[in-house]
mmCIF file of C-alpha atoms and ligand atoms in Angstrom:
data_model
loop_
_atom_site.group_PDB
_atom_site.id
_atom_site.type_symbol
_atom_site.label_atom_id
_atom_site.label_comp_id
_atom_site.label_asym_id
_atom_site.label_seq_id
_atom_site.Cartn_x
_atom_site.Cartn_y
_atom_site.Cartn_z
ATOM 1 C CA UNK A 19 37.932 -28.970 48.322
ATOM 2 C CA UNK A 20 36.231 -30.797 50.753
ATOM 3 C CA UNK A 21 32.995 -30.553 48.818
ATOM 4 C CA UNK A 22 31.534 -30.409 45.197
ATOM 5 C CA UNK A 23 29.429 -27.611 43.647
ATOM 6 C CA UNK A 24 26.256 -30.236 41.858
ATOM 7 C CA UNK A 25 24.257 -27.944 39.140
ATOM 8 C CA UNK A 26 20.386 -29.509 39.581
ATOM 9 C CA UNK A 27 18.685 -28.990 36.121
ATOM 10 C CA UNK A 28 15.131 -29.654 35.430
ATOM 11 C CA UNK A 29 11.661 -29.121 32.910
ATOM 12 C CA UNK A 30 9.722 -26.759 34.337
ATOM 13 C CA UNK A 31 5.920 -26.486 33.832
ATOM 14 C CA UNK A 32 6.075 -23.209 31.421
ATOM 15 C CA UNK A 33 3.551 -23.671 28.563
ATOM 16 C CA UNK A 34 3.288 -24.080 25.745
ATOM 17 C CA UNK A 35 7.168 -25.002 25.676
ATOM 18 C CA UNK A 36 9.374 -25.719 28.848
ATOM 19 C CA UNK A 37 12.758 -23.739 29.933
ATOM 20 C CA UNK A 38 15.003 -25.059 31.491
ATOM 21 C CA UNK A 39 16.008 -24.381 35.082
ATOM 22 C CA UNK A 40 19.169 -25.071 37.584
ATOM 23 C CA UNK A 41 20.015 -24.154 40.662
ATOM 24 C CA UNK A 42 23.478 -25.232 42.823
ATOM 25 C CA UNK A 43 23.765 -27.379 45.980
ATOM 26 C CA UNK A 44 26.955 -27.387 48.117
ATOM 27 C CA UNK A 45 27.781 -31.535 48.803
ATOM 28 C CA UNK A 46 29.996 -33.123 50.281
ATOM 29 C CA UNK A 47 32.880 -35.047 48.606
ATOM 30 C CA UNK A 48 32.055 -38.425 48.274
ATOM 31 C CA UNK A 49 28.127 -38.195 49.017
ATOM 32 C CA UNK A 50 25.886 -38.818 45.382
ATOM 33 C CA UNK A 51 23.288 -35.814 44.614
ATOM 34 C CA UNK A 52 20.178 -36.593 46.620
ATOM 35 C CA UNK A 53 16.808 -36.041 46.085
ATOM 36 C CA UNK A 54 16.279 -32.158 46.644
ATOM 37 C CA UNK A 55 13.225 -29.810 46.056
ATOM 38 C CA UNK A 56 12.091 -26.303 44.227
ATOM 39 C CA UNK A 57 9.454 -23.862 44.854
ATOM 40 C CA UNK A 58 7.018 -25.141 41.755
ATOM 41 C CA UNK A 59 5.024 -21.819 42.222
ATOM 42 C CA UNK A 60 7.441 -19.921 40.637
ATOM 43 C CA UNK A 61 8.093 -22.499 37.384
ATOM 44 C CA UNK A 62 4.565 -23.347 36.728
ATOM 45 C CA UNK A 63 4.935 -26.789 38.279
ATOM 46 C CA UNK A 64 2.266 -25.588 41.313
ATOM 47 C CA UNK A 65 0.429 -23.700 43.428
ATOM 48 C CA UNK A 66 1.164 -20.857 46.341
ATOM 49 C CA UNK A 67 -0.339 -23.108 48.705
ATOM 50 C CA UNK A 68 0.851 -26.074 48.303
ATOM 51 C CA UNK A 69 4.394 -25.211 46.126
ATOM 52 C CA UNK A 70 7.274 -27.641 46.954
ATOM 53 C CA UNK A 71 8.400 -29.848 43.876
ATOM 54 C CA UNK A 72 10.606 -32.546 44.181
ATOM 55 C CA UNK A 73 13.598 -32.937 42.131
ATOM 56 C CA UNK A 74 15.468 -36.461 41.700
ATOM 57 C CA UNK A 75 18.922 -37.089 39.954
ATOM 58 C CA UNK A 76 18.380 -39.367 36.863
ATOM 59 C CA UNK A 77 21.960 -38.507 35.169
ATOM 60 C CA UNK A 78 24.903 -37.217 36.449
ATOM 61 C CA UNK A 79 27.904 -35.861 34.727
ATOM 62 C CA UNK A 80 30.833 -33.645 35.368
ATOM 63 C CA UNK A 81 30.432 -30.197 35.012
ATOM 64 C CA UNK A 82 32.891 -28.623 32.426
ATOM 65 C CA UNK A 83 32.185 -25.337 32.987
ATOM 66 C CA UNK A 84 32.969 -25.024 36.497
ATOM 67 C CA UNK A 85 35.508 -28.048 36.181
ATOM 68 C CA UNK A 86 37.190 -29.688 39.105
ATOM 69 C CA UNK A 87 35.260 -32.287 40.749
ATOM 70 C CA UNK A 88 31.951 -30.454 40.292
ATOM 71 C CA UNK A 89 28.975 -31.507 38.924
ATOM 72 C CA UNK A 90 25.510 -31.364 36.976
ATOM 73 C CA UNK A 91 22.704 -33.554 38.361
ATOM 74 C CA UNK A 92 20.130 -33.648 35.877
ATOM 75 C CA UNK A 93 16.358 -34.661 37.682
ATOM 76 C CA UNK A 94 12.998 -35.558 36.964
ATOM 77 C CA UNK A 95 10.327 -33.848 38.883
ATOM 78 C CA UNK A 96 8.069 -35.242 41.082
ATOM 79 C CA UNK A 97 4.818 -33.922 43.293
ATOM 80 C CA UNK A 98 5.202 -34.511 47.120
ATOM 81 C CA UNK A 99 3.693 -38.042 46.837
ATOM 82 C CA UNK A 100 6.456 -39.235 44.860
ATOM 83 C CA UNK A 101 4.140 -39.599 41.950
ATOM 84 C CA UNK A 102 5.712 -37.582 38.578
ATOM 85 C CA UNK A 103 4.560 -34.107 38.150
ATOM 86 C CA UNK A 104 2.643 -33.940 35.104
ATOM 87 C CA UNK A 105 5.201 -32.367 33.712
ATOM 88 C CA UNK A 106 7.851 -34.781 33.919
ATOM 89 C CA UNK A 107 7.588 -36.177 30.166
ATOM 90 C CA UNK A 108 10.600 -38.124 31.189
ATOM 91 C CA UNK A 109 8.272 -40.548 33.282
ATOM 92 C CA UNK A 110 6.466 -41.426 30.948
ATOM 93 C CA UNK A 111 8.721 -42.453 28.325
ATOM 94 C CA UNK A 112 10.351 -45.275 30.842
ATOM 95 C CA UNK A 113 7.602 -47.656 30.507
ATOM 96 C CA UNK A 114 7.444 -47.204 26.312
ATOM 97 C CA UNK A 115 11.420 -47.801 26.634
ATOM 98 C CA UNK A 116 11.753 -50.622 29.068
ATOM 99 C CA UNK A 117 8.296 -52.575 26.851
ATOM 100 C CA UNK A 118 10.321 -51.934 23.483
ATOM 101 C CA UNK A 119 13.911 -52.512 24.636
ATOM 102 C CA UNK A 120 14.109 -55.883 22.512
ATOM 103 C CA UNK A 121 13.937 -53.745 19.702
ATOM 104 C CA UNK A 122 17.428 -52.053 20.796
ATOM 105 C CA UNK A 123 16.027 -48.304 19.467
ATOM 106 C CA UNK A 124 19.023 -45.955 18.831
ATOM 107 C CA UNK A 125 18.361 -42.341 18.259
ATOM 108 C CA UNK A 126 20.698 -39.403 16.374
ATOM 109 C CA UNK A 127 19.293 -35.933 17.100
ATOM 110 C CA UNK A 128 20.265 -32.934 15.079
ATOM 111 C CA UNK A 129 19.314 -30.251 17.073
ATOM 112 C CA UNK A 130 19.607 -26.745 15.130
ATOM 113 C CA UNK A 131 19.700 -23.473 17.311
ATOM 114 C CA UNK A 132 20.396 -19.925 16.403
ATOM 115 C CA UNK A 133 22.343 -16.547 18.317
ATOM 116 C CA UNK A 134 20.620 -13.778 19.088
ATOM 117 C CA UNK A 135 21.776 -11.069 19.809
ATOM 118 C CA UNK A 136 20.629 -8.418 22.798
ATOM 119 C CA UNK A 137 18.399 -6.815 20.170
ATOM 120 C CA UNK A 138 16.309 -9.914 19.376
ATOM 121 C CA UNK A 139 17.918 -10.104 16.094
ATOM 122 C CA UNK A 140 19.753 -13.439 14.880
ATOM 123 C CA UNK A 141 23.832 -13.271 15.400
ATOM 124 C CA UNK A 142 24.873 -11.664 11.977
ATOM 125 C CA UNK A 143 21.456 -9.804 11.119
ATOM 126 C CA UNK A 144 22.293 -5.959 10.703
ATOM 127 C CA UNK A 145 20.415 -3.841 13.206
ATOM 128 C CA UNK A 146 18.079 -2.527 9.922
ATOM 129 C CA UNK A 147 17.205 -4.661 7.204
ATOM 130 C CA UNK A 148 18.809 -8.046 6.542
ATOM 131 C CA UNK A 149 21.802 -10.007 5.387
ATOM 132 C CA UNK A 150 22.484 -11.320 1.766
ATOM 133 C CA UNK A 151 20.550 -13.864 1.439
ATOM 134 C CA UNK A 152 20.926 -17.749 1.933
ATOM 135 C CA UNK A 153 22.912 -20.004 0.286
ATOM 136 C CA UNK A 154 27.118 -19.174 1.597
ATOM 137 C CA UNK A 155 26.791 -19.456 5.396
ATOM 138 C CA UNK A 156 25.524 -23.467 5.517
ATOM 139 C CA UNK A 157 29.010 -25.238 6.056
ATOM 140 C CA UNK A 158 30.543 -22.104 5.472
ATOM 141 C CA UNK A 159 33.672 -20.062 6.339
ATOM 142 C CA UNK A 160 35.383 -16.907 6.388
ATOM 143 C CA UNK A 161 33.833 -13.452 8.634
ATOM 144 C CA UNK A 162 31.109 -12.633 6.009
ATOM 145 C CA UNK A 163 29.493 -16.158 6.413
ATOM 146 C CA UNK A 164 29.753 -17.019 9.828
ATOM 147 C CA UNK A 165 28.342 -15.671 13.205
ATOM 148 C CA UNK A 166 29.321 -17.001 16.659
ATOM 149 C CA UNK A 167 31.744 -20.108 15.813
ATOM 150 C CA UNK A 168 33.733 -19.439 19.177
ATOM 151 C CA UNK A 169 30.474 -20.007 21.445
ATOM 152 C CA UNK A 170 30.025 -23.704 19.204
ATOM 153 C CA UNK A 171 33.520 -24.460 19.640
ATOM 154 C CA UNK A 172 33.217 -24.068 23.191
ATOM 155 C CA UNK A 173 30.025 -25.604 24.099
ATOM 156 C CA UNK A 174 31.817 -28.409 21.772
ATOM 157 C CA UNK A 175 34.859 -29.130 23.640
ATOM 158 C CA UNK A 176 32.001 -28.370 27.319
ATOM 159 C CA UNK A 177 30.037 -31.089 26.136
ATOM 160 C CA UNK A 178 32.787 -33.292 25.332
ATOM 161 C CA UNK A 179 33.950 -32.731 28.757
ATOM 162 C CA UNK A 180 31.020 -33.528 30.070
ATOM 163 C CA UNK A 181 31.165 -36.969 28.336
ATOM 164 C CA UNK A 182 27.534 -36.626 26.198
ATOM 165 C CA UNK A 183 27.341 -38.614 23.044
ATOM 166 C CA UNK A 184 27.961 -35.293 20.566
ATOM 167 C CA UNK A 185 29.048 -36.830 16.696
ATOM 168 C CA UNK A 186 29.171 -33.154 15.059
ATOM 169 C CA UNK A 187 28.606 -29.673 14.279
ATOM 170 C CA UNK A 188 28.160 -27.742 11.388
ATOM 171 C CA UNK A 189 26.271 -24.124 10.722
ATOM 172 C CA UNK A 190 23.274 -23.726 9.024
ATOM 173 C CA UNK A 191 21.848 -22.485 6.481
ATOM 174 C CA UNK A 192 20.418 -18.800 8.326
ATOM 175 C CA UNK A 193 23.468 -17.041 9.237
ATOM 176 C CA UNK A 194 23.664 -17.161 13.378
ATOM 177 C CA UNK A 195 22.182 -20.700 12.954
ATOM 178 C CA UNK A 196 23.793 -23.906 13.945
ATOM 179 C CA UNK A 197 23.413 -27.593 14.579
ATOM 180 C CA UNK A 198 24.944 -30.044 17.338
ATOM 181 C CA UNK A 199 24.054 -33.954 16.661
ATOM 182 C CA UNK A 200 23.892 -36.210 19.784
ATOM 183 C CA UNK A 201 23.586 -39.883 19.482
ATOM 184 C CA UNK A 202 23.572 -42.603 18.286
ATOM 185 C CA UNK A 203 22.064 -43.603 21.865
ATOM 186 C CA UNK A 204 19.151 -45.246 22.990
ATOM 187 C CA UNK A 205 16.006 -42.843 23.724
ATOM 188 C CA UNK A 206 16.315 -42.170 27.517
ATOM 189 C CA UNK A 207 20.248 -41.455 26.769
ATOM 190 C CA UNK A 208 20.058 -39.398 24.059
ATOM 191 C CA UNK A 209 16.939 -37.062 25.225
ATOM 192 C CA UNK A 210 19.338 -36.607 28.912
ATOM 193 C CA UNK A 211 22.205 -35.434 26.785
ATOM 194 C CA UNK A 212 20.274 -33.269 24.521
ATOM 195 C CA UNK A 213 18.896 -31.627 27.412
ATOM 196 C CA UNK A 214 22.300 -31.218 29.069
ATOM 197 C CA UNK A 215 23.610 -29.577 26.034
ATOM 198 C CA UNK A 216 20.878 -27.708 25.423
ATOM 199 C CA UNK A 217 21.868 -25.998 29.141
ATOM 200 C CA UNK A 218 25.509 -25.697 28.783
ATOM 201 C CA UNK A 219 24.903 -23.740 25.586
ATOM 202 C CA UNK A 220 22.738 -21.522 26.708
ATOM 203 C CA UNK A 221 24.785 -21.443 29.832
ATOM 204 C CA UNK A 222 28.029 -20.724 27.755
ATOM 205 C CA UNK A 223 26.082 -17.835 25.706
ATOM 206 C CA UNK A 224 26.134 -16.022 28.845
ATOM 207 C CA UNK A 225 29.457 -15.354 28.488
ATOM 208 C CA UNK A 226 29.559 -14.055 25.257
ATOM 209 C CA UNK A 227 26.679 -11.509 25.698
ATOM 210 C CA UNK A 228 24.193 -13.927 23.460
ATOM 211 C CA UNK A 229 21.432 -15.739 23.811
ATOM 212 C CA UNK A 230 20.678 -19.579 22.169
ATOM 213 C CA UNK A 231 17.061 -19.562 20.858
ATOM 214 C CA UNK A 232 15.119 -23.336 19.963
ATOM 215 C CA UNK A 233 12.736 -20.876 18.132
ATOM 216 C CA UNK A 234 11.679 -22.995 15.616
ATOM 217 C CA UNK A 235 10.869 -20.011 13.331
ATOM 218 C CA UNK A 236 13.023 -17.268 14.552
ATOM 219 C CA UNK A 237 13.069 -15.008 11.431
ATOM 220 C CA UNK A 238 9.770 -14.374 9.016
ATOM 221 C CA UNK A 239 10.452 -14.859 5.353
ATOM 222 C CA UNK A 240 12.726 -16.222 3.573
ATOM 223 C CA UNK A 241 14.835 -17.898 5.916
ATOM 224 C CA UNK A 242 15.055 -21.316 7.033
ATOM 225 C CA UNK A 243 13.310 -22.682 10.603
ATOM 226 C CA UNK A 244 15.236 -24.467 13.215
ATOM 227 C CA UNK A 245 13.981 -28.232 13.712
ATOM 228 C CA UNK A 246 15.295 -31.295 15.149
ATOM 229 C CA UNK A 247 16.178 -33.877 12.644
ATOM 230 C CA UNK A 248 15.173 -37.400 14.517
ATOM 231 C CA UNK A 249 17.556 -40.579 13.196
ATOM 232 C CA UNK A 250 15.857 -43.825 14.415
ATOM 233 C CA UNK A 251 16.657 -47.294 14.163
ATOM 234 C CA UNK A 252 15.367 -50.472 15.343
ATOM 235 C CA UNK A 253 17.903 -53.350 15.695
ATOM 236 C CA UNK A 254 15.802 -55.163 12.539
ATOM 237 C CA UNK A 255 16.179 -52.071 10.728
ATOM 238 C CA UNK A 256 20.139 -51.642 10.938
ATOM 239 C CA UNK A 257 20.001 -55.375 9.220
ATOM 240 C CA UNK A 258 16.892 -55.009 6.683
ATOM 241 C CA UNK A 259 15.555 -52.200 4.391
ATOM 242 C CA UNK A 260 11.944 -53.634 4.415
ATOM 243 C CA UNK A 261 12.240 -52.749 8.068
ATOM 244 C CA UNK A 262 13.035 -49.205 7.279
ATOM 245 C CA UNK A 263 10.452 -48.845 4.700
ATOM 246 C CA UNK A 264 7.926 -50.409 7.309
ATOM 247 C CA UNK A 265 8.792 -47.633 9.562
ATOM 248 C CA UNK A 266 8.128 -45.197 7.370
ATOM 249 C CA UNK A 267 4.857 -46.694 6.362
ATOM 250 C CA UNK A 268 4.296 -46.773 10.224
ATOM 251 C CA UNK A 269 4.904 -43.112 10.824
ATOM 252 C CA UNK A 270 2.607 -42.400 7.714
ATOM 253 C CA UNK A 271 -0.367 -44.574 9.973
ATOM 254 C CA UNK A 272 -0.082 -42.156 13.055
ATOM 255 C CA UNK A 273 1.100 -38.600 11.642
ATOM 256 C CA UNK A 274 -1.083 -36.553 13.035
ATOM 257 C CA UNK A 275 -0.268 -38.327 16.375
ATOM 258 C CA UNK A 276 3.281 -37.361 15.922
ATOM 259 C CA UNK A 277 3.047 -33.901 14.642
ATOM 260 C CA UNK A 278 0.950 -33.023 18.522
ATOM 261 C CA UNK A 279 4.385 -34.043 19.646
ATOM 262 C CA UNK A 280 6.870 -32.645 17.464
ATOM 263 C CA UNK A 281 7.098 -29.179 19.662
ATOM 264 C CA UNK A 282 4.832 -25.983 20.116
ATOM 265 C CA UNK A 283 5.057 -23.805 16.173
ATOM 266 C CA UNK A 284 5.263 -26.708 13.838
ATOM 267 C CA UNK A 285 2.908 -25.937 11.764
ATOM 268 C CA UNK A 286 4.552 -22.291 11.126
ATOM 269 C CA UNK A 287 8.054 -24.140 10.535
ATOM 270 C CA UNK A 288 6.091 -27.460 8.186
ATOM 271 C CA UNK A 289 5.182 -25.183 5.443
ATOM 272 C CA UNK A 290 6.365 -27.019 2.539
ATOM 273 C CA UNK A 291 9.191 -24.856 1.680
ATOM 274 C CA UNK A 292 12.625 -24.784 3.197
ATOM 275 C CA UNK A 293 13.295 -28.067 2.647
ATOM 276 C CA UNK A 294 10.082 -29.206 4.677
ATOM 277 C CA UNK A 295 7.187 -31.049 3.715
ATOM 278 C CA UNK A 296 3.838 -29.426 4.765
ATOM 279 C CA UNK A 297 2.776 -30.447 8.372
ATOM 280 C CA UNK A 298 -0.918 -31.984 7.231
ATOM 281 C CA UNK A 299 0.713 -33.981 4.788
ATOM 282 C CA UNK A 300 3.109 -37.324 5.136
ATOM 283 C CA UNK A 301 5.599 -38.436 2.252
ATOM 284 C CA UNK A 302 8.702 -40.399 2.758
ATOM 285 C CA UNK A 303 11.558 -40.969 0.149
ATOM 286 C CA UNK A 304 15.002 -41.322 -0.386
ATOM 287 C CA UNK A 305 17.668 -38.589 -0.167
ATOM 288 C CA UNK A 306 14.064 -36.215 -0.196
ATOM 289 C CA UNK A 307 14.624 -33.430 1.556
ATOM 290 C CA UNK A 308 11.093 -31.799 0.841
ATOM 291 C CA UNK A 309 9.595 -35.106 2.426
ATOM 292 C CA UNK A 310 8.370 -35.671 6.075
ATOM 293 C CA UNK A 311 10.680 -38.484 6.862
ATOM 294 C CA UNK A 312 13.751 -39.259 4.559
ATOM 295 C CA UNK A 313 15.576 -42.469 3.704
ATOM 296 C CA UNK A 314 19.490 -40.986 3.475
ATOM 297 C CA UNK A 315 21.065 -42.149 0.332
ATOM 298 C CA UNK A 316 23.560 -44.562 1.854
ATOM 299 C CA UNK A 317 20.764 -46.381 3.121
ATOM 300 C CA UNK A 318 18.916 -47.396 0.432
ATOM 301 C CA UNK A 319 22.905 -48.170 -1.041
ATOM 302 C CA UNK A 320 23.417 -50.625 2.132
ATOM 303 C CA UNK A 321 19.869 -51.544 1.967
ATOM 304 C CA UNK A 322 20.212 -51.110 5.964
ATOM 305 C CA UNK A 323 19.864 -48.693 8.419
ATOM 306 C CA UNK A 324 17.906 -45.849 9.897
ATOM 307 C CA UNK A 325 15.474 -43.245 8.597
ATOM 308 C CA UNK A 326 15.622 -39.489 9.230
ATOM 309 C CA UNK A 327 12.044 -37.830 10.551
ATOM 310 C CA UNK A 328 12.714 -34.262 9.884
ATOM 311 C CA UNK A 329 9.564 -33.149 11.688
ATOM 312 C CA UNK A 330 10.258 -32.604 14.840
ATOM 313 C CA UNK A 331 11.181 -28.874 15.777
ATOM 314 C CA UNK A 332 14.256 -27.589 17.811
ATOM 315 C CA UNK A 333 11.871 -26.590 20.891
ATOM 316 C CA UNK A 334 10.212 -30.341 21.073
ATOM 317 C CA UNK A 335 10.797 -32.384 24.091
ATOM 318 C CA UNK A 336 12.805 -34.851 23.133
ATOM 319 C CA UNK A 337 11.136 -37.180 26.195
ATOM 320 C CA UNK A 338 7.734 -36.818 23.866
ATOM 321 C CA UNK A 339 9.437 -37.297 20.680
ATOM 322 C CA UNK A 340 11.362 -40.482 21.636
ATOM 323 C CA UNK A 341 8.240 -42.012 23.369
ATOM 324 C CA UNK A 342 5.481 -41.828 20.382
ATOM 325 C CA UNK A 343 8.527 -43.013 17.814
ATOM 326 C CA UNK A 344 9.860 -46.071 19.872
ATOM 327 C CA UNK A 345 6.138 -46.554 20.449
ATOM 328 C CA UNK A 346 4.623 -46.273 16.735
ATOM 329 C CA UNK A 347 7.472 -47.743 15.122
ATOM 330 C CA UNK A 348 7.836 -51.065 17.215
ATOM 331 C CA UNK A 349 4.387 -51.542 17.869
ATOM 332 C CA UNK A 350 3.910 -51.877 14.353
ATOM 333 C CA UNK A 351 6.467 -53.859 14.043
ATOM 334 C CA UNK A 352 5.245 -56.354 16.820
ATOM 335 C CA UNK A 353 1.457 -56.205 14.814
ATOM 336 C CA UNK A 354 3.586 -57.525 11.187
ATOM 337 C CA UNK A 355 5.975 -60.054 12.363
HETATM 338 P P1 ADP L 19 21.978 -34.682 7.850
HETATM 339 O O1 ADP L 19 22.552 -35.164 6.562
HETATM 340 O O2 ADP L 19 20.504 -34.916 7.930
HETATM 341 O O3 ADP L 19 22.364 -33.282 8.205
HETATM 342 P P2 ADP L 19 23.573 -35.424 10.236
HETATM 343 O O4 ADP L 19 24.935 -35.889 9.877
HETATM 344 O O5 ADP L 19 23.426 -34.047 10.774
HETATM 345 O O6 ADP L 19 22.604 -35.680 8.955
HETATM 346 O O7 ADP L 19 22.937 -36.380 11.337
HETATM 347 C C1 ADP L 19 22.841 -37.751 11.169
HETATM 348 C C2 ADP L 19 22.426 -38.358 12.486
HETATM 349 O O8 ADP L 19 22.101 -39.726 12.275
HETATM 350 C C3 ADP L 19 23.464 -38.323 13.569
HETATM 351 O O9 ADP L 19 22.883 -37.724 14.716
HETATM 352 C C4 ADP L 19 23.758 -39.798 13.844
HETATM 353 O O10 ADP L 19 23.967 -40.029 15.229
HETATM 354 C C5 ADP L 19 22.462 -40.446 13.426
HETATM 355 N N1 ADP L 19 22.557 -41.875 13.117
HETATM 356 C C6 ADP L 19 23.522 -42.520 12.421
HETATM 357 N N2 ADP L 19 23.286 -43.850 12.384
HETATM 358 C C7 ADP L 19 22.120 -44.043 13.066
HETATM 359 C C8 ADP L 19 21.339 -45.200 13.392
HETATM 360 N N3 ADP L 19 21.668 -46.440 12.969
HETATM 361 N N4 ADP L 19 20.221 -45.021 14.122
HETATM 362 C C9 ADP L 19 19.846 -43.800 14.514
HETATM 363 N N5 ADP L 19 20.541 -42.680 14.264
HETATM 364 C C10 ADP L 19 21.661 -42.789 13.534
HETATM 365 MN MN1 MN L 20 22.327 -32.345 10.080
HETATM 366 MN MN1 MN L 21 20.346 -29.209 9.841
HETATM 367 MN MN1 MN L 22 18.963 -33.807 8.864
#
């Protein structure tokens, strides 16, 4: 082919939590994705009356699912004037990134999702009532425990393809619930290639008459939540532990800050059960799963390394996320040393 198929993905404007959208332009071989616009009046990005969007490639990557030499052309969105849409979170997490990029910040994202199937109900929930309850379908194996591997192992292998930093998989603890981790990667990396895995799974669902959900509650009672584990290091804190422990004491400074971040429901997910802390309080500790941000065992062993905040939900934008961490963390930093 004389051409390439490029898949433009962007945020839209949909409150209180974003979808994603895409859309396909014919190019030809050779030429790089330009700029390209939407019609913002149908994504919540704008008016009738005044309705074009702009959309601008920021990270480009093969496209797996369509294969070949095609493409997906992930963008920013801009207004007419070439200033960022408000709500391009994207934009503003440049300038925090570029100010704090002496501080080399690497993320590792766990993002947990869950099937549903065409009746609303998670992958592996009977049509009445509910499955045994938790405890054999985390890690698990075997038909009775697990709901769905063959969409993971194929959004696996897509994202591979597609060359974004994944490091694992596992299920989860509600049956039809799993977890992909991208990173470690610095924080305008990792939030591109969560968001480009976040489309390709939903994408790949398609096939398999599913639906992905970042519901970060998306069954009542007993059941876990879905969040988005966020792994952060500072170059000072992969050599010193009173760096990490500063971090944590920095996090406790600003955690109301962070929660208004941490994606639209956390307060229903924070409960303080379900291996959460409570959303209005802030603990840290090691191996602490009931905390809000844990020091992993190995860690505190090495005294080096990274802390895990587990506050952040699976719907947060990981743009907003990235930007108040990188900014709390190092600032603080900057103010002790
Ligand atoms: P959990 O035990 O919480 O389930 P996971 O194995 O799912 O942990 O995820 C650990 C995450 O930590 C991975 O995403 C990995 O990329 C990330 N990580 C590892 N080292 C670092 C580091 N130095 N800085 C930031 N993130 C890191
Ligand atoms: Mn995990
Ligand atoms: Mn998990
Ligand atoms: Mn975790």
């Amino acid at each position: 082919m004389n051409v390439y198929k490029a898949e433009y993905i962007w945020l839209d404007g949909t409150e209180p939590t974003a979808l994603m959208r895409s859309k396909t332009r014919i190019i030809a071989e050779g030429q790089p994705p330009p700029e390209w616009g939407f019609d913002g009046s149908s994504t919540n990005q704008a008016d009738g009356h005044s309705s074009d969007c702009v959309l601008k490639p920021v990270f480009v990557t093969n496209d797996p699912i369509r294969g070949g030499n095609h493409k997906i052309v992930l963008c920013e969105v801009f207004n007419t004037d070439m200033t960022p849409h408000a709500s391009n979170a994207r934009a503003k997490l440049r300038p925090v990134a570029e100010k704090y990029a002496g501080h080399e910040c690497l993320f590792g994202l766990e993002q947990e999702y869950t099937f549903l199937k065409p009746d609303g109900r998670p992958l592996g929930f009977p049509t009445n009532g509910y499955p045994a309850p938790q405890g054999p379908y985390y890690c698990g194996v075997g038909g009775s425990q697990i709901y769905g591997r063959e969409v993971v192992e194929a959004h696996l292998d897509a994202c591979l393809e597609a060359g974004l930093g994944l490091c694992g998989i596992n299920a989860e603890v509600m049956p039809g619930q799993w977890e992909f981790q991208v990173g470690p990667l610095g924080p305008l990396e990792v939030s591109d290639h969560l968001i480009v895995a976040r489309w390709l799974l939903c994408r790949l669902a398609e096939k398999f008459d599913c639906d992905a959900t970042f519901d970060p509650k998306p069954a009542r009672g007993d059941w876990n939540g879905a969040g988005c584990h966020t792994n952060f290091s500072t170059k000072s804190m992969r050599e010193s532990y009173d760096a990490c422990v500063a971090a944590c004491e920095a996090l406790g400074e600003r955690a109301a800050e962070h929660i208004k971040n941490y994606g639209h429901g956390v307060e229903h997910r924070l409960t303080g059960d379900h291996e959460t802390q409570r959303w209005d309080k802030f603990s840290y500790g090691v191996s602490d799963r009931g905390a809000s941000v844990r020091i992993p065992w190995q860690v505190a062993r090495d005294k080096k390394g990274y802390i895990e905040d587990r506050r952040p939900n699976a719907n947060c934008d990981p743009y907003l996320v990235a930007r108040v961490m990188v900014e709390t963390v190092c600032a603080a930093a900057e103010a002790g040393s």
